[in-house]
Amino acid sequence: MAIPLSNPYEGCGTGRGAWVRGSLHGHSSEHSGCSSVPLADGIERYRAVGAGFMAVTDHDHVTDLSEVRARYPDMAFLEGFEHSSAENVLFVGERVLPLHWLPLNDALAAAGGLLTVVCHPRPRADDDYWTVAKILALSPRPVGIEVYNGHYLGGRAPWKRTNPLYTETWDALLSRGIRMWGYANDDFHDPPDFGRAWNMAWVETPTAAGVVQALASGRCYGTTGLLVESVAVEGPDVKVRLAGPAEGRFIGPTGRVLSRSAGKDFAWRHSGETYLRFEAQADAGRLWLQPFFPAAP
C-alpha cells in the first residue's frame, strides 16, 4: 500500500534561501595536537572553494572565533568541540559552552539547541569504534551521525585499513527506529584532508544560527562532489534529480537496495518501508540524501 512520506527538503530550492557548502568537523594546530593546519590556513582553504560555513571542532576545546567572524562577515563560523574522553561526538552551534568537561551523557543532556553528531563510527575496516549498542545507550541520542569522513580515506590516518564510509551503521540505527540525520565531513587535520567531503545545506538566513537550524532539521545532504538539483515528495512518491549522471540507489530497512538505476532522474514509490533513503555515485563523487519517513497521520 502506498503511504505518504515526510520530506525534509520541502521548500528547498525555491523561494528565499540558497544551497551553501560547508564542513562540520575540523581542527586547528593551535588547539588540536593531531592537526598540522593553523586556523588561518584552514579558513583560507575553505574560502578558496566557496564554502559558506565552517565549524571548528578542536578536541575538548572551544576555539574562540570572534576575531575571524569579524574579519570574514560573509562566511558563517560555527563554534564547537569534539568530545574525546570516550568515543567521540561533535558539539556544534552558534555559541557553544565548554561541555567537554562533563561526562558524555551529561554533556548531551546539557546540549539543548546544539547540533550533536556521532563521529566516524568505524574508522578502521576491521574494528568497530561506535557500535550500534553504544549509540543506542546514549541518552539523549545525538541529532546525527557521520556517514562519511574523508580523513579516513585511503590510509591518510595513522592506522592501516582505514574506512571512511559508515552507511551500514546508519542503516542499522534507522532500521531500529532511531531517526538520525547523516552528515559527510572532511574532518581536516592535514592539508590532504580538505575537500574530501562536505555538506550542502539549504540556508534561509546565512548566519551561524541559520546554518545550524538547517543542518539540525535535515535540510542538507552529504557529498564528495556530486550535487542535487531537486528533491520532491508527492504523497508516497520520491523524485530526485541530480546535477549530473550517476548510478543511484534507493535504500530501505537493513540497508536493502530497493532499486538501482543510472541517469540524472530517479523515482521510487514508498510502499510501507519504515524509512527510505537515496544515495548515488559517479565520477564526480558520491552523495547521501537524508532519510524519508512515513508521514504522521
CSV table of C-alpha atoms in Angstrom, one decimal:
chain,number,residue,atom,x,y,z
A,1,MET,CA,0.0,0.0,0.0
A,2,ALA,CA,1.3,3.5,-0.9
A,3,ILE,CA,1.9,5.6,2.2
A,4,PRO,CA,2.8,9.3,2.1
A,5,LEU,CA,6.2,10.3,3.2
A,6,SER,CA,7.6,13.3,5.1
A,7,ASN,CA,10.0,15.5,3.2
A,8,PRO,CA,12.9,17.2,5.0
A,9,TYR,CA,13.6,19.0,1.7
A,10,GLU,CA,10.2,20.7,1.4
A,11,GLY,CA,10.7,24.2,0.1
A,12,CYS,CA,14.4,23.7,-0.6
A,13,GLY,CA,15.5,25.1,-4.0
A,14,THR,CA,12.5,27.5,-4.2
A,15,GLY,CA,11.8,30.9,-2.8
A,16,ARG,CA,14.2,32.6,-0.3
A,17,GLY,CA,17.4,30.7,0.5
A,18,ALA,CA,20.4,29.0,-1.1
A,19,TRP,CA,22.4,25.8,-1.0
A,20,VAL,CA,25.5,26.5,1.0
A,21,ARG,CA,28.6,24.3,1.2
A,22,GLY,CA,30.4,23.7,4.5
A,23,SER,CA,32.0,21.2,6.9
A,24,LEU,CA,31.0,20.4,10.4
A,25,HIS,CA,34.2,18.7,11.6
A,26,GLY,CA,37.7,20.1,11.5
A,27,HIS,CA,40.7,21.1,13.7
A,28,SER,CA,43.4,23.7,14.1
A,29,SER,CA,47.0,23.1,15.0
A,30,GLU,CA,46.7,25.8,17.8
A,31,HIS,CA,44.3,23.6,19.8
A,32,SER,CA,44.4,20.0,18.5
A,33,GLY,CA,47.7,18.2,18.7
A,34,CYS,CA,46.6,15.8,15.9
A,35,SER,CA,46.3,18.7,13.4
A,36,SER,CA,49.1,20.3,11.3
A,37,VAL,CA,46.9,23.1,9.9
A,38,PRO,CA,46.7,26.6,11.6
A,39,LEU,CA,43.2,28.0,11.8
A,40,ALA,CA,44.0,30.9,9.4
A,41,ASP,CA,45.2,28.4,6.7
A,42,GLY,CA,42.0,26.3,7.2
A,43,ILE,CA,39.8,29.3,6.7
A,44,GLU,CA,41.6,30.3,3.5
A,45,ARG,CA,41.3,26.8,2.1
A,46,TYR,CA,37.5,26.8,2.7
A,47,ARG,CA,37.1,30.3,1.3
A,48,ALA,CA,39.0,29.2,-1.8
A,49,VAL,CA,36.4,26.5,-2.7
A,50,GLY,CA,33.5,28.9,-1.9
A,51,ALA,CA,32.4,27.4,1.4
A,52,GLY,CA,29.7,29.4,3.1
A,53,PHE,CA,30.2,27.9,6.6
A,54,MET,CA,32.9,26.2,8.6
A,55,ALA,CA,32.8,24.5,12.1
A,56,VAL,CA,36.0,24.4,14.2
A,57,THR,CA,35.7,21.3,16.4
A,58,ASP,CA,39.0,21.0,18.2
A,59,HIS,CA,39.4,18.2,20.7
A,60,ASP,CA,37.9,19.1,24.1
A,61,HIS,CA,38.4,22.8,23.4
A,62,VAL,CA,36.0,25.5,22.2
A,63,THR,CA,38.1,27.7,19.9
A,64,ASP,CA,37.3,31.4,20.1
A,65,LEU,CA,36.0,32.5,16.6
A,66,SER,CA,35.1,36.1,17.4
A,67,GLU,CA,38.1,37.5,15.6
A,68,VAL,CA,37.5,35.5,12.4
A,69,ARG,CA,33.8,36.3,12.4
A,70,ALA,CA,34.6,40.0,12.4
A,71,ARG,CA,37.2,39.6,9.7
A,72,TYR,CA,35.1,37.4,7.4
A,73,PRO,CA,31.4,38.6,7.8
A,74,ASP,CA,30.4,36.8,4.5
A,75,MET,CA,31.0,33.4,6.0
A,76,ALA,CA,29.3,31.6,8.9
A,77,PHE,CA,31.6,30.2,11.5
A,78,LEU,CA,30.3,27.6,13.9
A,79,GLU,CA,31.7,27.1,17.4
A,80,GLY,CA,32.2,23.6,18.6
A,81,PHE,CA,34.4,20.9,20.0
A,82,GLU,CA,34.9,17.1,19.6
A,83,HIS,CA,34.1,15.4,22.9
A,84,SER,CA,37.0,12.9,23.2
A,85,SER,CA,37.0,11.3,26.6
A,86,ALA,CA,35.3,8.3,25.2
A,87,GLU,CA,34.1,7.5,21.6
A,88,ASN,CA,33.9,10.9,20.0
A,89,VAL,CA,30.9,13.2,19.4
A,90,LEU,CA,30.8,16.6,17.8
A,91,PHE,CA,29.0,19.5,19.6
A,92,VAL,CA,28.3,22.4,17.2
A,93,GLY,CA,26.4,25.7,17.4
A,94,GLU,CA,26.4,29.5,17.1
A,95,ARG,CA,27.7,29.7,20.7
A,96,VAL,CA,29.0,26.6,22.5
A,97,LEU,CA,29.8,26.2,26.2
A,98,PRO,CA,32.8,24.0,27.2
A,99,LEU,CA,30.6,21.0,27.9
A,100,HIS,CA,33.6,18.7,27.2
A,101,TRP,CA,34.4,18.8,30.8
A,102,LEU,CA,31.3,16.8,31.5
A,103,PRO,CA,30.8,13.0,31.0
A,104,LEU,CA,29.4,12.4,27.5
A,105,ASN,CA,25.8,11.7,28.5
A,106,ASP,CA,25.8,14.7,30.8
A,107,ALA,CA,27.2,16.9,28.0
A,108,LEU,CA,24.5,15.6,25.7
A,109,ALA,CA,21.8,16.4,28.3
A,110,ALA,CA,23.1,19.9,28.6
A,111,ALA,CA,23.4,20.5,24.8
A,112,GLY,CA,20.0,21.9,24.1
A,113,GLY,CA,19.9,23.7,20.8
A,114,LEU,CA,23.3,22.3,19.7
A,115,LEU,CA,24.0,20.0,16.7
A,116,THR,CA,25.4,16.8,18.1
A,117,VAL,CA,26.9,14.2,15.8
A,118,VAL,CA,28.4,10.8,16.3
A,119,CYS,CA,31.9,10.8,14.8
A,120,HIS,CA,33.4,8.2,12.4
A,121,PRO,CA,31.6,5.1,13.7
A,122,ARG,CA,34.0,2.6,12.1
A,123,PRO,CA,37.3,4.3,11.2
A,124,ARG,CA,39.1,1.0,10.8
A,125,ALA,CA,37.7,-1.6,8.4
A,126,ASP,CA,38.3,-4.4,10.8
A,127,ASP,CA,37.1,-2.9,14.0
A,128,ASP,CA,34.0,-1.2,15.4
A,129,TYR,CA,34.5,2.1,17.3
A,130,TRP,CA,31.0,3.3,17.8
A,131,THR,CA,28.9,0.0,17.9
A,132,VAL,CA,25.2,0.3,17.4
A,133,ALA,CA,24.8,-0.8,21.0
A,134,LYS,CA,27.0,2.1,22.2
A,135,ILE,CA,25.0,4.6,20.2
A,136,LEU,CA,21.7,3.2,21.5
A,137,ALA,CA,23.0,3.6,25.1
A,138,LEU,CA,23.5,7.4,24.6
A,139,SER,CA,20.8,9.5,26.4
A,140,PRO,CA,19.8,11.8,24.9
A,141,ARG,CA,20.9,10.5,21.5
A,142,PRO,CA,22.8,12.8,19.1
A,143,VAL,CA,21.0,14.5,16.3
A,144,GLY,CA,23.0,12.8,13.6
A,145,ILE,CA,25.9,10.6,12.6
A,146,GLU,CA,28.8,10.9,10.2
A,147,VAL,CA,28.0,8.7,7.2
A,148,TYR,CA,31.4,9.6,5.5
A,149,ASN,CA,34.6,11.0,7.0
A,150,GLY,CA,37.3,12.0,4.4
A,151,HIS,CA,40.2,11.9,6.9
A,152,TYR,CA,39.9,8.1,6.9
A,153,LEU,CA,40.1,7.8,3.1
A,154,GLY,CA,42.9,5.9,1.6
A,155,GLY,CA,45.1,5.3,4.6
A,156,ARG,CA,45.8,9.0,5.3
A,157,ALA,CA,45.1,8.4,9.0
A,158,PRO,CA,47.8,6.8,11.2
A,159,TRP,CA,46.1,3.4,11.1
A,160,LYS,CA,46.2,0.9,8.2
A,161,ARG,CA,43.0,-0.2,6.5
A,162,THR,CA,41.1,2.9,7.3
A,163,ASN,CA,37.4,3.2,6.4
A,164,PRO,CA,35.6,6.5,5.5
A,165,LEU,CA,32.0,5.1,4.9
A,166,TYR,CA,29.5,4.4,7.7
A,167,THR,CA,26.1,3.8,6.0
A,168,GLU,CA,26.0,0.3,7.4
A,169,THR,CA,25.8,1.8,11.0
A,170,TRP,CA,23.4,4.4,9.8
A,171,ASP,CA,21.0,1.8,8.3
A,172,ALA,CA,21.3,-0.3,11.4
A,173,LEU,CA,20.1,2.6,13.6
A,174,LEU,CA,17.4,3.7,11.1
A,175,SER,CA,16.1,0.1,11.0
A,176,ARG,CA,15.7,0.1,14.7
A,177,GLY,CA,13.5,3.2,14.5
A,178,ILE,CA,16.3,5.7,15.6
A,179,ARG,CA,15.9,8.8,13.5
A,180,MET,CA,19.3,10.4,12.9
A,181,TRP,CA,20.4,12.7,10.1
A,182,GLY,CA,23.5,11.8,8.1
A,183,TYR,CA,26.5,14.2,7.5
A,184,ALA,CA,29.7,14.0,5.4
A,185,ASN,CA,32.8,15.8,6.6
A,186,ASP,CA,36.4,16.0,5.7
A,187,ASP,CA,37.5,16.1,9.4
A,188,PHE,CA,40.5,18.1,8.3
A,189,HIS,CA,43.7,17.5,10.3
A,190,ASP,CA,46.2,17.9,7.4
A,191,PRO,CA,46.2,19.6,4.0
A,192,PRO,CA,45.3,16.4,2.0
A,193,ASP,CA,42.0,16.1,4.0
A,194,PHE,CA,40.5,19.3,2.7
A,195,GLY,CA,37.7,19.0,0.2
A,196,ARG,CA,37.2,15.2,0.6
A,197,ALA,CA,33.6,15.5,1.8
A,198,TRP,CA,31.2,18.3,2.8
A,199,ASN,CA,27.6,19.1,3.4
A,200,MET,CA,25.2,21.2,1.3
A,201,ALA,CA,22.6,22.9,3.5
A,202,TRP,CA,19.6,24.9,2.3
A,203,VAL,CA,20.0,28.1,4.3
A,204,GLU,CA,17.4,30.7,4.5
A,205,THR,CA,19.4,33.0,6.8
A,206,PRO,CA,23.2,32.9,6.1
A,207,THR,CA,24.2,33.1,9.7
A,208,ALA,CA,25.7,30.6,12.1
A,209,ALA,CA,22.3,30.1,13.7
A,210,GLY,CA,20.6,29.7,10.3
A,211,VAL,CA,23.1,27.1,9.2
A,212,VAL,CA,22.7,25.1,12.4
A,213,GLN,CA,19.0,25.2,12.1
A,214,ALA,CA,19.1,23.9,8.5
A,215,LEU,CA,21.6,21.1,9.4
A,216,ALA,CA,19.6,20.1,12.5
A,217,SER,CA,16.3,19.9,10.6
A,218,GLY,CA,17.7,17.7,7.8
A,219,ARG,CA,17.6,20.4,5.1
A,220,CYS,CA,21.0,19.2,3.9
A,221,TYR,CA,22.9,16.3,2.3
A,222,GLY,CA,26.4,14.9,2.3
A,223,THR,CA,28.6,14.8,-0.7
A,224,THR,CA,32.1,14.2,-2.1
A,225,GLY,CA,31.3,16.2,-5.2
A,226,LEU,CA,28.1,15.0,-6.7
A,227,LEU,CA,25.2,17.6,-6.4
A,228,VAL,CA,21.4,17.6,-6.3
A,229,GLU,CA,19.2,19.7,-8.5
A,230,SER,CA,15.9,18.9,-6.8
A,231,VAL,CA,14.1,16.6,-4.4
A,232,ALA,CA,10.3,16.2,-4.5
A,233,VAL,CA,7.9,14.2,-2.5
A,234,GLU,CA,4.4,13.8,-3.8
A,235,GLY,CA,2.5,11.6,-1.4
A,236,PRO,CA,4.3,8.2,-1.5
A,237,ASP,CA,6.5,9.2,-4.5
A,238,VAL,CA,10.1,10.4,-4.1
A,239,LYS,CA,11.7,12.1,-7.1
A,240,VAL,CA,15.3,13.0,-7.2
A,241,ARG,CA,17.2,14.9,-10.0
A,242,LEU,CA,20.9,15.1,-9.9
A,243,ALA,CA,23.2,17.7,-11.5
A,244,GLY,CA,25.0,15.1,-13.5
A,245,PRO,CA,24.6,11.4,-14.5
A,246,ALA,CA,25.2,8.8,-11.8
A,247,GLU,CA,24.2,5.4,-10.5
A,248,GLY,CA,21.5,6.0,-7.9
A,249,ARG,CA,20.1,3.6,-5.3
A,250,PHE,CA,17.0,3.8,-3.1
A,251,ILE,CA,17.8,2.1,0.2
A,252,GLY,CA,15.3,0.6,2.7
A,253,PRO,CA,15.4,-1.1,6.1
A,254,THR,CA,18.5,-3.2,7.0
A,255,GLY,CA,20.3,-1.4,4.1
A,256,ARG,CA,18.4,-3.4,1.4
A,257,VAL,CA,18.7,-1.9,-2.1
A,258,LEU,CA,15.1,-1.3,-3.3
A,259,SER,CA,16.1,-0.1,-6.7
A,260,ARG,CA,19.2,0.7,-8.7
A,261,SER,CA,19.4,2.7,-12.0
A,262,ALA,CA,21.6,5.1,-13.9
A,263,GLY,CA,20.9,8.7,-15.2
A,264,LYS,CA,20.0,12.0,-13.7
A,265,ASP,CA,16.4,11.3,-12.7
A,266,PHE,CA,15.3,8.8,-10.1
A,267,ALA,CA,12.0,7.9,-8.6
A,268,TRP,CA,10.5,5.4,-6.0
A,269,ARG,CA,7.0,4.8,-4.6
A,270,HIS,CA,7.0,4.1,-0.9
A,271,SER,CA,5.1,1.0,0.0
A,272,GLY,CA,5.3,0.7,3.7
A,273,GLU,CA,9.1,0.8,4.5
A,274,THR,CA,9.9,2.3,7.9
A,275,TYR,CA,12.3,4.6,6.1
A,276,LEU,CA,13.6,5.3,2.7
A,277,ARG,CA,16.9,7.0,1.7
A,278,PHE,CA,18.7,7.8,-1.6
A,279,GLU,CA,22.4,7.6,-2.4
A,280,ALA,CA,24.3,8.0,-5.7
A,281,GLN,CA,27.8,7.6,-7.1
A,282,ALA,CA,29.5,8.9,-10.2
A,283,ASP,CA,32.9,10.1,-11.4
A,284,ALA,CA,32.0,13.5,-9.8
A,285,GLY,CA,31.7,11.9,-6.4
A,286,ARG,CA,29.1,10.4,-4.1
A,287,LEU,CA,26.1,11.8,-2.2
A,288,TRP,CA,23.7,10.8,0.6
A,289,LEU,CA,20.3,12.3,1.0
A,290,GLN,CA,18.6,12.4,4.3
A,291,PRO,CA,16.1,9.6,5.0
A,292,PHE,CA,12.3,10.0,4.4
A,293,PHE,CA,9.9,8.6,7.0
A,294,PRO,CA,6.2,7.8,6.8
A,295,ALA,CA,4.2,10.9,7.4
A,296,ALA,CA,2.3,11.3,10.6
A,297,PRO,CA,-1.4,10.5,10.1
